[in-house]
């Protein structure tokens, strides 16, 4: 069983479109995250939810909106996609705020 | 100064040698330290975590933490070609109880047969 799963794995879309990425974890963790890995492979946090409550909201364009319907799911919706949004987006989860995080397989977003 | 710094490499070692990967961090209050391995096109995979000063061993991997020097390292003994990957050092800042990981830029390790 996959512990942290994301869909889709690949997403190719045109500028201006709106898209969503879904994430689910079956580890029973309380905290979930979205990270972005850019073309230089640098991994940076975007958002975090703890038990459906937003606890981290880094400096991210407000075109990006996370939603957590329950503590096992965290989705990311992106409006008006831009070329610069092309990256790999990783979902992750951890049991508590200071414990190790486990990552999903990533979603490679390409905006053309 | 970057919050978490790693030499991007590549670090090249022969098969069977010890690979030593280093990381420094700027937040003196940091409490949790992690090493992730990332193969090309794959997701980061947790290898080790360490919270206390000293060494922590797990199989061929040893993590070393020196909080006074703000330094954390990963040693890989008997390196194998399958260890060739990018190794990411990550730190949870001292002020954070949110689990926010600050990553270094990663060190690329090449193990040559």
PDB file of C-alpha atoms in Angstrom, chain B residues 2 10 14 22 34 44 47 70 75 84 98 101 104 111-112:
ATOM      1  CA  UNK B   2      21.511  30.119   3.388  1.00  0.00           C
ATOM      2  CA  UNK B  10      29.219  15.885  -7.458  1.00  0.00           C
ATOM      3  CA  UNK B  14      34.871   4.339  -5.706  1.00  0.00           C
ATOM      4  CA  UNK B  22      28.217  17.388   5.016  1.00  0.00           C
ATOM      5  CA  UNK B  34      17.067  14.612   8.531  1.00  0.00           C
ATOM      6  CA  UNK B  44      12.779  12.163  -1.458  1.00  0.00           C
ATOM      7  CA  UNK B  47      17.290   7.659   5.281  1.00  0.00           C
ATOM      8  CA  UNK B  70      25.858  23.637  13.668  1.00  0.00           C
ATOM      9  CA  UNK B  75      28.583   8.712   6.301  1.00  0.00           C
ATOM     10  CA  UNK B  84      24.370   7.122  -6.451  1.00  0.00           C
ATOM     11  CA  UNK B  98       4.885  22.868  12.505  1.00  0.00           C
ATOM     12  CA  UNK B 101      11.490  21.299   6.737  1.00  0.00           C
ATOM     13  CA  UNK B 104      19.727  22.240   1.562  1.00  0.00           C
ATOM     14  CA  UNK B 111      29.691   5.771  -6.718  1.00  0.00           C
ATOM     15  CA  UNK B 112      31.888   4.355  -9.445  1.00  0.00           C
TER      16      UNK B 112
END
